Short mmCIF file of C-alpha atoms in Angstrom, two decimals:
data_model
loop_
_atom_site.label_atom_id
_atom_site.label_comp_id
_atom_site.label_asym_id
_atom_site.label_seq_id
_atom_site.Cartn_x
_atom_site.Cartn_y
_atom_site.Cartn_z
CA MET A 571 31.45 27.48 -148.43
CA ASN A 572 34.44 25.48 -149.64
CA CYS A 573 37.31 24.48 -147.34
CA ILE A 574 40.00 21.78 -147.24
CA VAL A 575 41.47 20.26 -144.07
CA PRO A 576 44.95 18.74 -144.53
CA ALA A 577 45.87 15.32 -143.14
CA GLN A 578 48.06 16.68 -140.29
CA ASN A 579 45.07 18.58 -138.87
CA MET A 580 42.57 15.73 -139.11
CA LYS A 581 43.39 14.53 -135.57
CA ILE A 582 42.52 17.94 -134.12
CA LEU A 583 39.24 18.08 -136.02
CA SER A 584 38.35 14.51 -135.05
CA LYS A 585 39.06 15.04 -131.34
CA ALA A 586 37.11 18.29 -131.34
CA ILE A 587 33.99 16.73 -132.86
CA ASN A 588 34.18 13.79 -130.44
CA ALA A 589 34.42 16.25 -127.53
CA LEU A 590 31.37 18.14 -128.79
CA ALA A 591 29.46 14.87 -129.16
CA LYS A 592 29.71 14.31 -125.39
CA VAL A 593 27.67 17.47 -124.83
CA GLY A 594 24.82 17.66 -127.33
CA ASP A 595 22.93 15.79 -130.05
CA GLU A 596 22.93 18.62 -132.59
CA ILE A 597 25.83 20.56 -134.05
CA TYR A 598 25.63 24.06 -135.52
CA LEU A 599 28.03 25.21 -138.25
CA GLU A 600 28.72 28.89 -138.74
CA ALA A 601 31.29 30.09 -141.28
CA ASP A 602 32.48 33.64 -141.87
CA GLU A 603 35.50 35.12 -143.59
CA GLU A 604 37.84 34.47 -140.65
CA LYS A 605 36.85 31.15 -139.05
CA LEU A 606 34.60 28.09 -139.06
CA THR A 607 32.74 27.52 -135.77
CA PHE A 608 31.11 24.34 -134.43
CA THR A 609 28.64 24.83 -131.55
CA THR A 610 26.52 22.41 -129.53
CA LEU A 611 24.21 22.62 -126.53
CA ASN A 612 22.96 19.92 -124.17
CA MET A 613 19.28 19.15 -123.63
CA SER A 614 19.00 20.94 -120.28
CA LYS A 615 20.88 23.98 -121.63
CA THR A 616 23.40 23.91 -118.80
CA VAL A 617 26.51 23.23 -120.92
CA CYS A 618 27.48 24.91 -124.17
CA SER A 619 30.57 23.90 -126.15
CA GLN A 620 32.08 25.86 -129.00
CA CYS A 621 35.11 25.13 -131.18
CA SER A 622 36.45 27.66 -133.69
CA PHE A 623 38.97 26.89 -136.45
CA MET A 624 40.84 29.87 -137.84
CA LYS A 625 41.48 30.44 -141.50
CA SER A 626 45.09 29.30 -141.05
CA PHE A 627 43.87 25.89 -139.91
CA PHE A 628 42.78 25.04 -143.48
CA SER A 629 44.91 24.63 -146.55
CA SER A 630 42.11 26.25 -148.58
CA TYR A 631 39.24 28.32 -147.18
CA PHE A 632 36.55 30.19 -149.07
CA VAL A 633 33.18 31.56 -147.93
CA GLU A 634 30.75 33.24 -150.31
CA THR A 635 29.95 36.84 -149.39
CA LYS A 636 26.41 38.15 -149.18
CA ASP A 637 24.93 40.37 -151.82
CA SER A 638 23.73 43.07 -149.43
CA PRO A 639 26.41 45.70 -148.75
CA GLY A 640 27.61 46.30 -145.21
CA SER A 641 26.59 42.84 -143.93
CA ALA A 642 29.10 40.29 -142.65
CA ALA A 643 29.65 37.17 -144.68
CA SER A 644 28.20 34.24 -142.75
CA THR A 645 26.88 30.79 -143.56
CA THR A 646 24.90 28.73 -141.03
CA CYS A 647 23.47 25.23 -141.00
CA LYS A 648 22.59 22.50 -138.48
CA LEU A 649 23.33 18.76 -138.52
CA PHE A 650 22.51 15.69 -136.48
CA MET A 651 25.49 14.67 -134.36
CA LYS A 652 24.78 10.99 -135.05
CA SER A 653 25.28 11.54 -138.77
CA VAL A 654 28.59 13.38 -138.34
CA LEU A 655 30.25 11.42 -135.54
CA PRO A 656 30.75 8.05 -137.35
CA LEU A 657 32.83 9.79 -140.03
CA PHE A 658 35.48 10.87 -137.52
CA LYS A 659 36.37 7.56 -135.87
CA GLY A 660 39.83 6.04 -135.95
CA ASN A 661 43.22 7.44 -136.97
CA LEU A 662 42.11 9.53 -139.92
CA GLU A 663 45.41 11.42 -140.09
CA LYS A 664 47.10 8.18 -141.19
CA LYS A 665 44.46 7.24 -143.74
CA LEU A 666 43.33 10.47 -145.39
CA GLU A 667 45.18 12.84 -147.65
CA PHE A 668 42.67 15.65 -147.08
CA LEU A 669 39.04 16.37 -146.21
CA LYS A 670 37.00 18.77 -148.31
CA VAL A 671 33.77 20.40 -147.04
CA GLU A 672 31.34 21.87 -149.58
CA TYR A 673 28.08 23.66 -148.88
CA GLU A 674 25.93 25.93 -151.01
CA LYS A 675 23.39 28.33 -149.59
CA GLU A 676 19.74 27.32 -149.72
CA SER A 677 20.82 23.70 -150.10
CA ASP A 678 19.49 20.76 -148.08
CA PHE A 679 22.75 18.83 -148.04
CA ILE A 680 26.37 19.28 -147.11
CA LEU A 681 29.13 17.28 -148.82
CA LEU A 682 32.15 15.78 -147.07
CA LYS A 683 34.74 14.44 -149.51
CA MET A 684 37.48 12.23 -148.03
CA LYS A 685 40.52 11.52 -150.21
CA TYR A 686 42.45 8.44 -149.03
CA LYS A 687 46.21 8.13 -149.41
CA TYR A 688 46.18 4.66 -150.91
CA ASP A 689 44.52 3.46 -154.13
CA GLN A 690 43.36 7.01 -154.91
CA ILE A 691 39.95 6.47 -153.31
CA MET A 692 37.58 9.40 -152.96
CA MET A 693 34.64 8.80 -150.60
CA ILE A 694 31.76 11.30 -150.69
CA HIS A 695 29.33 11.61 -147.75
CA LYS A 696 26.11 13.51 -148.41
CA LEU A 697 24.54 14.64 -145.10
CA ARG A 698 21.03 16.02 -144.92
CA LEU A 699 20.63 19.26 -142.94
CA MET A 700 18.08 20.02 -140.27
CA ASP A 701 15.94 23.15 -140.19
CA SER A 702 18.06 26.23 -140.62
CA GLU A 703 18.67 27.80 -137.24
CA THR A 704 21.22 30.16 -135.76
CA LEU A 705 22.47 29.60 -132.23
CA SER A 706 23.66 32.73 -130.47
CA VAL A 707 25.40 32.48 -127.09
CA GLY A 708 24.97 35.64 -125.04
CA ILE A 709 27.96 34.92 -122.80
CA THR A 710 31.48 35.82 -123.82
CA PRO A 711 34.32 33.54 -122.68
CA ASN A 712 36.13 36.37 -120.86
CA SER A 713 33.17 37.94 -119.06
CA GLY A 714 34.30 36.96 -115.53
CA VAL A 715 36.66 38.91 -113.26
CA ASN A 716 38.52 35.84 -111.94
CA ASN A 717 41.04 34.03 -114.13
CA LEU A 718 42.94 30.80 -113.47
CA CYS A 719 45.21 28.88 -115.81
CA GLY A 720 47.16 25.66 -115.33
CA ASN A 721 48.76 22.84 -117.25
CA SER A 722 46.64 19.91 -118.31
CA SER A 723 48.85 17.63 -116.16
CA LEU A 724 47.89 19.63 -113.05
CA PHE A 725 44.18 19.17 -113.67
CA THR A 726 44.76 15.50 -114.47
CA GLN A 727 46.35 14.99 -111.06
CA ILE A 728 43.45 16.80 -109.38
CA LEU A 729 40.90 14.70 -111.23
CA SER A 730 42.71 11.47 -110.28
CA MET A 731 42.01 12.23 -106.61
CA PHE A 732 38.25 11.89 -107.14
CA ASN A 733 36.19 8.77 -107.74
CA LEU A 734 34.67 7.97 -111.11
CA SER A 735 31.24 7.94 -109.44
CA ASP A 736 31.54 11.58 -108.35
CA SER A 737 29.24 13.76 -110.44
CA GLU A 738 29.91 17.20 -108.97
CA ILE A 739 32.84 19.19 -107.65
CA THR A 740 32.98 22.25 -105.42
CA LEU A 741 35.74 24.85 -105.71
CA GLU A 742 36.55 27.26 -102.92
CA ILE A 743 38.65 30.04 -104.44
CA MET A 744 40.58 32.48 -102.24
CA ASN A 745 43.33 34.98 -102.90
CA SER A 746 46.18 32.60 -102.20
CA ARG A 747 44.83 29.08 -102.66
CA LEU A 748 42.18 26.84 -104.22
CA VAL A 749 40.36 24.00 -102.45
CA ALA A 750 38.59 21.32 -104.52
CA ARG A 751 36.04 19.03 -102.83
CA ASN A 752 33.49 16.45 -103.91
CA PHE A 753 31.07 17.84 -101.30
CA TYR A 754 30.13 21.21 -99.83
CA VAL A 755 30.24 22.02 -96.14
CA GLY A 756 26.86 21.76 -94.41
CA GLY A 757 25.17 19.85 -97.22
CA ALA A 758 23.50 16.45 -97.10
CA THR A 759 26.00 13.68 -96.36
CA ASN A 760 26.11 10.33 -98.11
CA PRO A 761 27.51 7.57 -95.84
CA LYS A 762 28.78 5.64 -98.89
CA LEU A 763 30.67 8.66 -100.27
CA MET A 764 34.40 8.97 -99.65
CA ARG A 765 35.07 12.63 -98.98
CA VAL A 766 37.97 14.10 -100.92
CA GLU A 767 39.55 17.50 -100.41
CA VAL A 768 42.51 18.80 -102.44
CA LYS A 769 44.28 22.05 -101.49
CA LEU A 770 46.39 23.89 -104.07
CA SER A 771 48.49 27.00 -103.58
CA ALA A 772 48.54 29.89 -106.05
CA GLY A 773 52.09 29.03 -107.14
CA GLU A 774 50.99 25.78 -108.78
CA PHE A 775 49.03 27.67 -111.48
CA LEU A 776 50.38 29.55 -114.46
CA ILE A 777 47.88 32.35 -113.84
CA PHE A 778 46.11 32.94 -110.52
CA ASP A 779 44.19 36.21 -110.70
CA VAL A 780 41.34 36.21 -108.17
CA LYS A 781 39.48 39.45 -107.49
CA ASN A 782 36.61 38.07 -105.39
CA ASN A 783 36.64 35.04 -103.08
CA THR A 784 33.82 32.68 -103.98
CA ASN A 785 32.54 29.08 -103.89
CA ILE A 786 31.21 27.40 -107.02
CA ASN A 787 29.70 23.97 -107.64
CA PHE A 788 29.43 22.41 -111.11
CA ALA A 789 29.27 19.07 -112.90
CA LEU A 790 32.42 17.00 -113.37
CA ARG A 791 31.52 15.57 -116.78
CA PRO A 792 32.41 18.72 -118.81
CA LEU A 793 35.69 19.02 -116.90
CA ARG A 794 36.62 15.43 -117.73
CA THR A 795 35.95 16.14 -121.41
CA VAL A 796 38.07 19.28 -121.33
CA ILE A 797 41.00 17.52 -119.65
CA SER A 798 40.84 14.61 -122.10
CA PHE A 799 41.03 16.99 -125.08
CA ALA A 800 43.80 19.14 -123.57
CA GLU A 801 45.99 16.11 -122.79
CA ASN A 802 46.07 15.03 -126.43
CA PHE A 803 47.66 18.31 -127.54
CA ASN A 804 49.33 19.43 -124.27
CA LEU A 805 47.24 22.59 -124.02
CA PRO A 806 46.87 24.73 -120.88
CA ILE A 807 43.38 24.98 -119.40
CA GLY A 808 42.02 28.35 -118.36
CA LEU A 809 39.11 29.06 -116.01
CA ASN A 810 37.14 32.28 -116.23
CA PHE A 811 34.33 32.95 -113.76
CA ASP A 812 32.71 35.59 -111.63
CA SER A 813 30.95 33.96 -108.66
CA GLY A 814 28.83 30.95 -107.74
CA GLY A 815 25.56 30.85 -109.67
CA LYS A 816 27.07 32.49 -112.77
CA PRO A 817 28.57 30.65 -115.77
CA LEU A 818 32.06 29.16 -115.64
CA THR A 819 34.15 28.97 -118.83
CA PHE A 820 36.92 26.47 -119.61
CA LEU A 821 39.28 27.86 -122.26
CA MET A 822 41.85 26.12 -124.48
CA LYS A 823 43.63 28.28 -127.02
CA HIS A 824 45.91 27.49 -129.93
CA PRO A 825 47.14 29.75 -132.73
CA THR A 826 44.98 27.91 -135.27
CA PHE A 827 41.95 26.95 -133.15
CA ASN A 828 40.33 27.41 -129.73
CA LEU A 829 37.82 25.39 -127.75
CA HIS A 830 35.78 26.56 -124.77
CA PHE A 831 33.04 25.06 -122.59
CA ILE A 832 30.51 27.28 -120.82
CA VAL A 833 29.10 25.48 -117.75
CA SER A 834 26.36 26.59 -115.38
CA THR A 835 27.29 26.66 -111.68
CA LEU A 836 25.63 26.76 -108.26
CA ASN A 837 26.39 28.68 -105.11
CA PRO A 838 26.66 26.06 -102.32
CA ASN A 839 26.15 28.60 -99.52
CA ARG A 840 22.96 30.01 -101.02
CA ASP A 841 21.56 26.55 -101.84
CA LEU A 842 22.30 25.38 -98.29
CA GLN A 843 20.36 28.26 -96.75
CA SER A 844 17.35 27.65 -98.97
CA SER A 845 17.31 23.92 -98.17
CA MET A 846 17.56 24.56 -94.41
CA ALA A 847 14.75 27.09 -94.52
CA SER A 848 12.41 24.61 -96.22
CA THR A 849 12.79 21.98 -93.48
CA SER A 850 9.54 21.52 -91.54
CA LEU A 851 10.01 20.44 -87.92
CA PRO A 852 6.28 19.90 -87.12
CA ALA A 853 6.02 17.45 -90.02
CA SER A 854 8.88 15.33 -88.66
CA THR A 855 7.42 15.47 -85.16
CA GLN A 856 4.04 14.30 -86.40
CA ARG A 857 5.68 11.45 -88.26
CA ASN A 858 7.50 10.25 -85.12
CA ASN A 859 4.30 10.17 -83.04
CA ASN A 860 2.91 7.34 -85.19
CA LEU A 861 5.91 5.03 -84.85
CA HIS A 862 4.48 2.89 -82.00
CA ILE A 863 1.37 1.82 -83.97
CA SER A 864 1.72 -0.25 -87.13
CA ILE A 865 -0.26 0.31 -90.31
CA GLU A 866 -2.41 -2.81 -89.73
CA ASP A 867 -3.33 -1.62 -86.23
CA GLN A 868 -4.24 1.83 -87.51
CA GLN A 869 -6.52 0.28 -90.13
CA ALA A 870 -8.13 -1.95 -87.49
CA LEU A 871 -8.76 1.03 -85.23
CA ALA A 872 -10.28 3.02 -88.07
CA ASN A 873 -12.70 0.19 -88.98
CA GLU A 874 -13.76 -0.66 -85.42
CA ASN A 875 -17.30 0.08 -84.17
CA TRP A 876 -16.63 1.88 -80.91
CA ASP A 877 -20.32 2.22 -79.98
CA GLU A 878 -20.68 -1.55 -79.72
CA PHE A 879 -17.45 -1.74 -77.73
CA ASP A 880 -18.68 0.85 -75.20
CA LEU A 881 -22.04 -0.95 -74.88
CA GLN A 882 -20.28 -4.24 -74.06
CA ASN A 883 -18.11 -2.54 -71.45
CA ASN A 884 -21.16 -0.96 -69.83
CA GLN A 885 -22.82 -4.40 -69.53
CA ASN A 886 -19.71 -5.89 -67.95
CA ASN A 887 -19.37 -2.96 -65.56
CA SER A 888 -23.02 -3.29 -64.44
CA PHE A 889 -22.54 -7.02 -63.79
CA ILE A 890 -19.39 -6.39 -61.72
CA SER A 891 -21.08 -3.63 -59.70
CA MET A 892 -24.00 -5.96 -59.01
CA MET A 893 -21.62 -8.65 -57.70
CA ASN A 894 -19.83 -6.09 -55.55
CA ARG A 895 -23.12 -4.94 -54.01
CA ALA A 896 -24.03 -8.55 -53.24
CA SER A 897 -20.72 -9.16 -51.50
CA SER A 898 -20.95 -5.91 -49.54
CA THR A 899 -24.49 -6.83 -48.35
CA ARG A 900 -23.24 -10.21 -47.14
CA SER A 901 -20.34 -8.62 -45.29
CA ASP A 902 -22.69 -6.24 -43.51
CA VAL A 903 -24.81 -9.16 -42.33
CA ASP A 904 -21.87 -11.21 -41.05
CA GLY A 905 -20.17 -8.15 -39.53
CA VAL A 906 -16.74 -9.38 -40.58
CA VAL A 907 -15.22 -7.53 -43.51
CA ALA A 908 -11.76 -9.14 -43.58
CA VAL A 909 -13.15 -12.66 -44.09
CA GLU A 910 -15.46 -11.76 -47.00
CA LYS A 911 -12.73 -11.31 -49.63
CA PRO A 912 -11.58 -14.95 -49.81
CA ASN A 913 -15.22 -16.15 -49.68
CA THR A 914 -15.99 -13.89 -52.62
CA LEU A 915 -13.03 -15.25 -54.57
CA LYS A 916 -14.17 -18.83 -53.91
CA LYS A 917 -17.61 -18.01 -55.17
CA MET A 918 -16.20 -16.41 -58.31
CA ASN A 919 -13.97 -19.42 -59.00
CA SER A 920 -17.00 -21.69 -58.72
CA LEU A 921 -18.76 -19.84 -61.53
CA ASN A 922 -19.04 -21.37 -64.97
CA LEU A 923 -16.31 -19.86 -67.15
CA ASP A 924 -18.20 -20.79 -70.30
CA ASP A 925 -20.82 -18.16 -69.51
CA PRO A 926 -20.65 -15.50 -72.28
CA HIS A 927 -21.02 -12.74 -69.70
CA LEU A 928 -17.89 -13.90 -67.89
CA LYS A 929 -15.77 -15.04 -70.84
CA THR A 930 -14.21 -11.65 -71.37
CA ASN A 931 -13.52 -10.79 -67.74
CA GLY A 932 -13.12 -14.27 -66.21
CA ASP A 933 -9.41 -13.75 -65.55
CA GLN A 934 -10.06 -10.74 -63.34
CA TYR A 935 -11.26 -12.95 -60.44
CA ARG A 936 -8.34 -15.40 -60.47
CA ASP A 937 -5.48 -13.21 -59.33
CA ASP A 938 -5.41 -9.75 -57.84
CA ALA A 939 -2.32 -8.90 -59.91
CA ASP A 940 -4.32 -9.36 -63.13
CA VAL A 941 -7.22 -7.13 -62.13
CA ILE A 942 -7.77 -4.35 -64.67
CA SER A 943 -9.80 -1.38 -63.57
CA GLN A 944 -12.86 -0.87 -65.75
CA SER A 945 -14.00 2.47 -64.46
CA SER A 946 -10.85 4.54 -65.07
CA ASP A 947 -10.07 3.37 -68.62
CA SER A 948 -9.27 6.10 -71.14
CA PRO A 949 -10.29 5.73 -74.82
CA ARG A 950 -6.70 4.95 -75.68
CA ASP A 951 -6.58 2.10 -73.08
CA LYS A 952 -9.80 0.68 -74.46
CA ARG A 953 -8.34 0.57 -77.94
CA MET A 954 -5.15 -1.08 -76.76
CA LYS A 955 -7.10 -3.71 -74.78
CA LEU A 956 -9.22 -4.41 -77.83
CA ILE A 957 -6.13 -4.94 -79.97
CA PHE A 958 -4.38 -7.12 -77.37
CA SER A 959 -7.53 -8.86 -76.03
CA ARG A 960 -6.16 -12.32 -76.83
CA CYS A 961 -3.28 -11.70 -74.44
CA TYR A 962 -5.75 -11.86 -71.51
CA GLU A 963 -7.47 -15.08 -72.55
CA PRO A 964 -6.66 -18.23 -70.50
CA THR A 965 -4.00 -20.50 -71.98
CA ILE A 966 -4.65 -23.50 -69.65
CA VAL A 967 -8.03 -25.21 -69.31
CA GLU A 968 -8.56 -26.77 -65.86
CA PRO A 969 -10.40 -29.97 -67.01
CA ASP A 970 -7.34 -30.89 -69.08
CA LEU A 971 -5.03 -30.88 -66.05
CA GLY A 972 -4.11 -34.38 -64.84
CA LYS A 973 -5.41 -36.18 -67.92
CA VAL A 974 -2.94 -38.66 -69.46
CA TYR A 975 -3.06 -38.86 -73.23
CA VAL A 976 -0.04 -41.17 -73.84
CA GLY A 977 1.24 -43.72 -71.34
CA ASN A 978 4.84 -44.34 -70.39
CA SER A 979 6.78 -46.25 -72.97
CA ASP A 980 9.23 -47.70 -70.45
CA SER A 981 8.10 -50.83 -68.56
CA GLU A 982 9.69 -49.62 -65.33
#
C-alpha cells in the first residue's frame, strides 16, 4: 500500500483519527482498490466507529493486488491508538506539505512520512503493528427502516439543553415529532437530576422518515463526538435505526469520505417491565420489621442466656406469691380486707432494699402505678425489660436525703 494525503486534507484526517480515539484503544486499517478504512471498537463492544476515505481523497493511491485470481485486493493491519494519536495533534494542514503512508505485506511496521513546508524537513515515523487481525462488522449503516437527518447546528442546540453530567438520552420517535429526554418515564428518579425534555416537530429535520413509532435509549458520549466532528466541516447528521434494543447508526457523508458510529441501544419500556417484575415486596416488608431494634440490641438478645433469666423470674414470682399468701392470711384473721393493703405497703417499705432478692423488684412495692405484672409477661416483654432494666432502678437513695454536703456561703 502506498498513498499520499495532501496538506488541505490533513485536517479531515486528523479530526477523524481524534474522533476514533474517543471510542477505542486499537485501530484497524483495511485498504482495497477503492478506499482506505479506519475502524475501532470500544472495550465493551457497544460502540463501533468506522471512517472510510475514498480514492479521490488522496493525491496518490495504490494498493497491491493479490496473486490469486478472482479475489478482491485488500490489505489489513492493526495499530495501537496511543502510537498513532500523538502524530495528529495540532494544525498539521499549516505545517505539512503532504503525508505519505507506506506498508508492505507480511511486514511488521508501517511507515508514516511527513514532509514539512519549511526547511525541507522529512520526518519518518516507524510504527510497529499488532497481531494481524481483520475486524468485520455484521451491521450495515442503512439496515434500519427509520431515517432522520438534520443539520449539525440543530443537534448542537439539542445537546446544549442537557447537562454535561448526563450520560444517557432517551428518544421518543413518532410520525410527526421527536421528544428527547435525559430520563425515561417510569424509571428510577434521581432527586439531584434536573429533568430535561425537548420536543421537535418533523419540519425541523431535513429528512423525517419514520415507519414505526419507538423509544430508544443510548449513551450520550458517542453523540457528542459525532456532533463535534460534524461542526468542524458543517456536515449533516443522519440517524438510521429500527427500534429500541437494536443498533443505532449516526451517518456523516461527504463526496471524498464518510464517517459513521454504530451504537447499541436499549428499550426503556421493556427494561422498566423487567425491573418492576424483579422487585420483591416480602423482602422489603421483612426489612421494615427490624427497624425498631438496633444492631447492638439484636446482638445482645442473641447472646443472652434465657434459661437463667426464666429461672430468676420464677424465684421472684415464688417470693411474691408467698408474700401475697401471708397478707391474705392476715386479712382473714382480722376480718377487714380494706385495711390490709396500706399495712402491707408499710411492711414492704420497711424491708431492707439491699436484699438481693428484692433488689430487682423493690420498686414494685413503692407505687401502684409502677407495678409490673410478672405472670402475664410474654417472651418479647421479658426481653425488653432485660434490655431496659436500668430504667426501673431507683435514682434516689433515701439515706442521702436531708444530708448537707456543703454549707451556705452567705453569712446571712
